[in-house]
Amino acid sequence: MRRLWAMVLLLVHGLALAAPGDVRRFPAPGPMHAQLRVQGSTDLEVFGAVIQDYQRLHPGTEVIYEDVIAWDIYARYLRPGVGAPTADMLISASMDLQTKLVNDGHALAHRSAQTEALPVWAQWRHEVFGISYEPVAIVYNTRKLDAARVPRTRRQLLALLRAPDAPLRGKVGTYDVERSGVGYLFATQDGQVGSIAGALLAALGANQVKLEERTGTLLDRVSRGELLLAYNVLGSYAQARIDAGAPLGIVQPQDYTLVALRTAVIPKNAPHAPEARRFLDYLLSPRGQQVLSREARLMPILPAAGGRGGSA
């Protein structure tokens, strides 16, 4: 069953076509002498503060950030559109796709004091680097879902999906594995690690699960009460919403909790590779890690940076 599910997901996932992302330009605060173009799957509402802090250190750098879902980062690198600008850095929580780019020879190596300070598990071949990590969670509406019914394990979620009163029918959401790289990754990991992945998938389908490609859209719908619960969601995004007053709760499943490693890659054809190297070193520096933790609510790779990240 696990192998069959993974094959189906891979087939469907491979049919997805890349789409344009939302682009935001951060003008250089001072006289411009450098440019950096980043394609990232991290929402701008989370990552914007990181870019602005980098520009405080490097006021001559203009940063162009394109908010792209993880699968499109991978697909657009391999099949760029005519006249499409080339990114200097790719940042994604879909570590499987990032690692594939590296293994297929599409990345530049980088060594520095900052990369050497990383834990051994947070980099591969000096070409893909973890900048943060975060738990994958169940997120629910604290005003709409009775606390006594909030599932703490996947078996409890399965029981809630099968409950006679069908409280989650049309009210549960998760990532669309056809369009979301992280959703695909989490689903395949569930299939490998979990013993009830097939049953859970069937129960979600029977409850008319709502599929979205972006974390922000899922959280918007849960916050508004359109959905009572979202499954396998990046915890940092939910924590940022909670800090802003959204009626959300986070559960890290007690049976097992998946962890997403958000990684950075400098493409082999990066037009501004020196600036990309400098930005990577900033992200891995104590200051950059603290900003990722404090402002973006991402759990830092370096323990000294502290922060709660997406946990709750």
Short mmCIF file of C-alpha atoms in Angstrom, two decimals:
data_model
loop_
_atom_site.label_atom_id
_atom_site.label_comp_id
_atom_site.label_asym_id
_atom_site.label_seq_id
_atom_site.Cartn_x
_atom_site.Cartn_y
_atom_site.Cartn_z
CA MET A 1 0.00 0.00 0.00
CA ARG A 2 2.77 2.44 0.92
CA ARG A 3 4.67 1.80 -2.30
CA LEU A 4 1.50 2.11 -4.39
CA TRP A 5 0.53 5.38 -2.68
CA ALA A 6 4.00 6.85 -3.25
CA MET A 7 3.87 5.85 -6.94
CA VAL A 8 0.46 7.48 -7.41
CA LEU A 9 1.63 10.66 -5.71
CA LEU A 10 4.76 10.76 -7.84
CA LEU A 11 2.78 10.31 -11.04
CA VAL A 12 0.28 13.03 -10.20
CA HIS A 13 2.96 15.34 -8.85
CA GLY A 14 5.00 15.05 -12.02
CA LEU A 15 2.10 16.32 -14.14
CA ALA A 16 2.03 19.74 -12.46
CA LEU A 17 3.05 22.76 -14.52
CA ALA A 18 5.00 25.71 -13.15
CA ALA A 19 3.16 28.99 -12.69
CA PRO A 20 4.39 32.56 -12.14
CA GLY A 21 4.95 33.64 -8.56
CA ASP A 22 4.25 36.89 -6.73
CA VAL A 23 7.22 39.24 -7.04
CA ARG A 24 8.20 41.93 -4.58
CA ARG A 25 11.09 44.29 -5.07
CA PHE A 26 13.01 45.58 -2.04
CA PRO A 27 14.86 48.67 -3.35
CA ALA A 28 18.36 49.26 -2.04
CA PRO A 29 18.15 51.67 0.94
CA GLY A 30 21.37 53.35 -0.22
CA PRO A 31 23.14 53.81 -3.56
CA MET A 32 22.59 50.54 -5.40
CA HIS A 33 25.63 48.53 -6.42
CA ALA A 34 24.38 44.93 -6.17
CA GLN A 35 21.26 42.89 -6.86
CA LEU A 36 19.98 39.60 -5.47
CA ARG A 37 17.06 37.63 -6.87
CA VAL A 38 15.58 34.96 -4.61
CA GLN A 39 12.90 32.42 -5.43
CA GLY A 40 11.40 31.09 -2.22
CA SER A 41 8.46 29.07 -1.00
CA THR A 42 8.47 31.00 2.29
CA ASP A 43 5.60 33.51 2.33
CA LEU A 44 6.63 37.15 2.18
CA GLU A 45 4.68 37.87 5.36
CA VAL A 46 7.18 35.57 7.05
CA PHE A 47 10.40 36.31 5.13
CA GLY A 48 10.13 40.04 4.41
CA ALA A 49 11.66 41.04 7.75
CA VAL A 50 14.68 38.84 7.04
CA ILE A 51 15.36 40.63 3.74
CA GLN A 52 14.97 44.05 5.34
CA ASP A 53 17.46 43.18 8.09
CA TYR A 54 19.95 41.96 5.48
CA GLN A 55 19.62 45.30 3.72
CA ARG A 56 20.45 47.12 6.96
CA LEU A 57 23.84 45.42 6.77
CA HIS A 58 24.11 45.80 2.99
CA PRO A 59 22.20 48.97 2.03
CA GLY A 60 23.55 48.91 -1.51
CA THR A 61 21.80 45.65 -2.40
CA GLU A 62 18.43 45.52 -4.13
CA VAL A 63 16.59 42.28 -3.36
CA ILE A 64 13.91 40.84 -5.63
CA TYR A 65 11.90 38.11 -3.93
CA GLU A 66 9.57 35.85 -5.86
CA ASP A 67 7.10 33.90 -3.73
CA VAL A 68 6.82 30.55 -5.54
CA ILE A 69 5.44 27.21 -4.37
CA ALA A 70 8.12 24.57 -3.83
CA TRP A 71 7.29 22.42 -6.85
CA ASP A 72 7.44 25.44 -9.17
CA ILE A 73 10.87 26.44 -7.85
CA TYR A 74 12.14 23.06 -9.02
CA ALA A 75 10.20 22.93 -12.28
CA ARG A 76 11.01 26.49 -13.35
CA TYR A 77 14.71 25.99 -12.78
CA LEU A 78 14.71 22.97 -15.07
CA ARG A 79 12.34 24.53 -17.65
CA PRO A 80 12.65 28.31 -17.48
CA GLY A 81 10.26 30.30 -19.62
CA VAL A 82 11.51 32.42 -22.49
CA GLY A 83 13.04 35.58 -21.09
CA ALA A 84 12.44 34.51 -17.48
CA PRO A 85 15.05 35.94 -15.07
CA THR A 86 17.38 33.48 -13.37
CA ALA A 87 17.36 33.28 -9.58
CA ASP A 88 20.51 33.69 -7.50
CA MET A 89 19.14 31.59 -4.65
CA LEU A 90 16.41 28.98 -4.21
CA ILE A 91 14.86 28.61 -0.74
CA SER A 92 12.38 25.81 -0.15
CA ALA A 93 10.96 23.57 2.56
CA SER A 94 10.74 20.77 -0.02
CA MET A 95 14.16 19.38 0.82
CA ASP A 96 13.71 16.37 -1.46
CA LEU A 97 13.44 18.57 -4.57
CA GLN A 98 16.33 20.78 -3.45
CA THR A 99 18.53 17.74 -2.86
CA LYS A 100 17.63 16.35 -6.27
CA LEU A 101 18.76 19.60 -7.92
CA VAL A 102 22.07 19.28 -6.08
CA ASN A 103 22.55 15.60 -6.90
CA ASP A 104 21.83 16.32 -10.56
CA GLY A 105 24.63 18.90 -10.70
CA HIS A 106 22.65 22.15 -10.68
CA ALA A 107 24.16 23.88 -7.63
CA LEU A 108 27.29 25.83 -6.72
CA ALA A 109 29.33 24.71 -3.73
CA HIS A 110 29.98 27.19 -0.94
CA ARG A 111 32.31 27.00 2.04
CA SER A 112 32.65 29.63 4.72
CA ALA A 113 32.97 29.95 8.48
CA GLN A 114 29.16 30.01 8.65
CA THR A 115 28.65 26.82 6.64
CA GLU A 116 31.37 25.02 8.59
CA ALA A 117 29.50 25.81 11.82
CA LEU A 118 26.41 23.91 10.65
CA PRO A 119 25.52 20.52 12.13
CA VAL A 120 26.56 17.73 9.78
CA TRP A 121 22.91 16.85 9.08
CA ALA A 122 22.09 20.40 7.94
CA GLN A 123 24.12 20.46 4.71
CA TRP A 124 24.85 18.16 1.80
CA ARG A 125 27.97 18.31 -0.38
CA HIS A 126 28.43 21.97 0.58
CA GLU A 127 25.69 22.73 -1.95
CA VAL A 128 22.39 22.56 -0.07
CA PHE A 129 22.14 24.15 3.37
CA GLY A 130 19.48 24.02 6.05
CA ILE A 131 18.64 27.52 7.28
CA SER A 132 15.80 26.55 9.62
CA TYR A 133 13.61 23.62 10.57
CA GLU A 134 10.10 23.32 11.88
CA PRO A 135 7.55 20.75 12.99
CA VAL A 136 4.68 19.73 10.75
CA ALA A 137 1.46 20.14 12.69
CA ILE A 138 -2.29 19.82 12.92
CA VAL A 139 -3.83 23.30 13.10
CA TYR A 140 -7.39 23.89 14.28
CA ASN A 141 -9.83 26.72 14.97
CA THR A 142 -9.98 27.21 18.75
CA ARG A 143 -13.42 28.82 18.57
CA LYS A 144 -15.09 26.26 16.34
CA LEU A 145 -13.64 22.90 17.38
CA ASP A 146 -14.34 21.72 20.91
CA ALA A 147 -11.08 21.26 22.81
CA ALA A 148 -12.14 17.78 23.90
CA ARG A 149 -12.35 16.68 20.25
CA VAL A 150 -9.01 18.08 19.11
CA PRO A 151 -6.97 15.08 17.88
CA ARG A 152 -3.55 14.56 19.45
CA THR A 153 -2.54 11.59 17.30
CA ARG A 154 -3.31 10.42 13.79
CA ARG A 155 -5.48 7.62 15.15
CA GLN A 156 -7.54 10.21 17.01
CA LEU A 157 -7.79 12.23 13.79
CA LEU A 158 -8.94 9.10 11.96
CA ALA A 159 -11.56 8.46 14.66
CA LEU A 160 -12.81 12.04 14.36
CA LEU A 161 -13.05 11.70 10.58
CA ARG A 162 -15.09 8.50 11.05
CA ALA A 163 -17.33 9.88 13.82
CA PRO A 164 -21.09 9.35 13.19
CA ASP A 165 -21.87 13.07 13.38
CA ALA A 166 -19.21 13.78 10.72
CA PRO A 167 -17.90 17.02 12.31
CA LEU A 168 -15.14 17.40 9.72
CA ARG A 169 -17.18 16.74 6.58
CA GLY A 170 -16.25 19.57 4.22
CA LYS A 171 -14.38 21.21 7.11
CA VAL A 172 -10.92 19.65 6.91
CA GLY A 173 -8.06 20.73 4.67
CA THR A 174 -4.53 19.76 3.71
CA TYR A 175 -2.00 20.40 0.95
CA ASP A 176 -2.73 19.53 -2.66
CA VAL A 177 -0.02 17.01 -3.54
CA GLU A 178 -0.44 17.82 -7.23
CA ARG A 179 0.71 21.41 -6.67
CA SER A 180 2.48 21.57 -3.31
CA GLY A 181 6.02 20.24 -3.05
CA VAL A 182 5.96 20.18 0.74
CA GLY A 183 2.53 18.56 0.70
CA TYR A 184 3.87 15.82 -1.56
CA LEU A 185 6.89 15.34 0.70
CA PHE A 186 4.80 15.13 3.87
CA ALA A 187 2.32 12.73 2.29
CA THR A 188 5.05 10.36 1.12
CA GLN A 189 6.71 10.47 4.54
CA ASP A 190 3.38 9.62 6.16
CA GLY A 191 3.18 6.68 3.78
CA GLN A 192 6.62 5.45 4.85
CA VAL A 193 6.43 6.13 8.59
CA GLY A 194 2.77 5.82 9.51
CA SER A 195 0.84 2.57 9.77
CA ILE A 196 -2.57 4.11 8.98
CA ALA A 197 -1.62 6.41 6.10
CA GLY A 198 -3.90 4.65 3.62
CA ALA A 199 -6.88 4.66 5.99
CA LEU A 200 -6.30 8.32 6.82
CA LEU A 201 -6.13 9.22 3.14
CA ALA A 202 -9.40 7.39 2.48
CA ALA A 203 -11.11 9.07 5.44
CA LEU A 204 -9.97 12.51 4.31
CA GLY A 205 -11.42 11.83 0.88
CA ALA A 206 -14.69 10.58 2.37
CA ASN A 207 -14.93 13.84 4.32
CA GLN A 208 -14.56 15.96 1.18
CA VAL A 209 -11.14 17.28 2.17
CA LYS A 210 -10.34 20.75 0.82
CA LEU A 211 -6.99 20.90 -0.98
CA GLU A 212 -4.79 23.99 -1.18
CA GLU A 213 -1.30 24.54 -2.53
CA ARG A 214 -0.30 27.27 -0.05
CA THR A 215 -0.02 27.19 3.72
CA GLY A 216 -1.35 30.72 4.01
CA THR A 217 -4.58 29.82 2.23
CA LEU A 218 -5.19 26.85 4.52
CA LEU A 219 -4.59 29.00 7.60
CA ASP A 220 -6.86 31.74 6.26
CA ARG A 221 -9.68 29.23 5.87
CA VAL A 222 -9.16 27.73 9.31
CA SER A 223 -8.99 31.21 10.89
CA ARG A 224 -12.29 32.21 9.27
CA GLY A 225 -13.97 28.99 10.40
CA GLU A 226 -14.50 27.71 6.85
CA LEU A 227 -12.34 24.78 7.94
CA LEU A 228 -12.19 23.41 11.47
CA LEU A 229 -8.85 21.72 11.01
CA ALA A 230 -5.89 21.50 8.63
CA TYR A 231 -3.57 18.48 8.56
CA ASN A 232 0.21 18.42 7.95
CA VAL A 233 0.71 22.19 8.04
CA LEU A 234 4.01 24.03 8.58
CA GLY A 235 3.96 25.06 12.22
CA SER A 236 5.88 28.34 11.89
CA TYR A 237 3.20 29.91 9.71
CA ALA A 238 0.50 28.99 12.20
CA GLN A 239 2.51 30.34 15.13
CA ALA A 240 2.95 33.68 13.35
CA ARG A 241 -0.84 33.87 12.90
CA ILE A 242 -1.43 33.01 16.56
CA ASP A 243 0.97 35.76 17.63
CA ALA A 244 -1.08 38.17 15.50
CA GLY A 245 -4.29 37.13 17.27
CA ALA A 246 -5.74 34.45 14.98
CA PRO A 247 -8.01 31.87 16.73
CA LEU A 248 -5.72 28.96 15.95
CA GLY A 249 -4.25 26.11 17.94
CA ILE A 250 -1.30 23.90 17.04
CA VAL A 251 -0.89 20.19 17.76
CA GLN A 252 2.35 18.34 17.16
CA PRO A 253 1.05 14.76 16.81
CA GLN A 254 2.15 12.54 19.68
CA ASP A 255 2.54 9.39 17.57
CA TYR A 256 5.24 11.02 15.43
CA THR A 257 5.95 14.56 14.27
CA LEU A 258 7.42 15.21 10.85
CA VAL A 259 10.05 17.95 10.66
CA ALA A 260 10.63 20.12 7.60
CA LEU A 261 14.13 21.41 6.87
CA ARG A 262 14.02 24.71 4.99
CA THR A 263 17.02 24.73 2.66
CA ALA A 264 18.92 27.17 0.46
CA VAL A 265 20.67 26.39 -2.83
CA ILE A 266 22.77 28.67 -5.04
CA PRO A 267 22.02 27.61 -8.64
CA LYS A 268 24.94 26.84 -10.90
CA ASN A 269 23.89 29.60 -13.30
CA ALA A 270 23.23 32.27 -10.65
CA PRO A 271 23.97 35.66 -12.29
CA HIS A 272 24.89 37.26 -8.95
CA ALA A 273 26.58 34.35 -7.19
CA PRO A 274 28.84 36.49 -4.94
CA GLU A 275 25.78 38.27 -3.52
CA ALA A 276 24.01 34.93 -3.07
CA ARG A 277 26.99 33.63 -1.09
CA ARG A 278 26.92 36.73 1.10
CA PHE A 279 23.18 36.35 1.73
CA LEU A 280 23.60 32.67 2.60
CA ASP A 281 26.32 33.54 5.11
CA TYR A 282 23.98 36.13 6.62
CA LEU A 283 21.17 33.56 6.96
CA LEU A 284 23.54 31.19 8.76
CA SER A 285 25.13 33.88 10.95
CA PRO A 286 24.05 34.33 14.59
CA ARG A 287 22.27 37.55 13.62
CA GLY A 288 20.49 36.00 10.66
CA GLN A 289 19.44 32.98 12.70
CA GLN A 290 18.07 35.24 15.43
CA VAL A 291 16.04 37.22 12.89
CA LEU A 292 14.70 34.00 11.37
CA SER A 293 13.62 32.94 14.86
CA ARG A 294 12.35 36.26 16.21
CA GLU A 295 10.75 37.79 13.13
CA ALA A 296 9.93 34.84 10.88
CA ARG A 297 9.07 32.37 13.68
CA LEU A 298 11.29 29.74 12.04
CA MET A 299 13.26 27.39 14.28
CA PRO A 300 16.96 28.20 13.85
CA ILE A 301 19.48 25.58 12.79
CA LEU A 302 22.03 26.92 15.27
CA PRO A 303 20.95 26.17 18.86
CA ALA A 304 22.61 29.34 20.16
CA ALA A 305 20.09 31.45 18.23
CA GLY A 306 17.28 30.16 20.47
CA GLY A 307 13.64 30.84 19.68
CA ARG A 308 10.55 28.68 19.70
CA GLY A 309 10.01 28.66 15.95
CA GLY A 310 6.82 26.91 15.01
CA SER A 311 6.40 24.90 18.17
CA ALA A 312 3.62 25.30 20.67
#
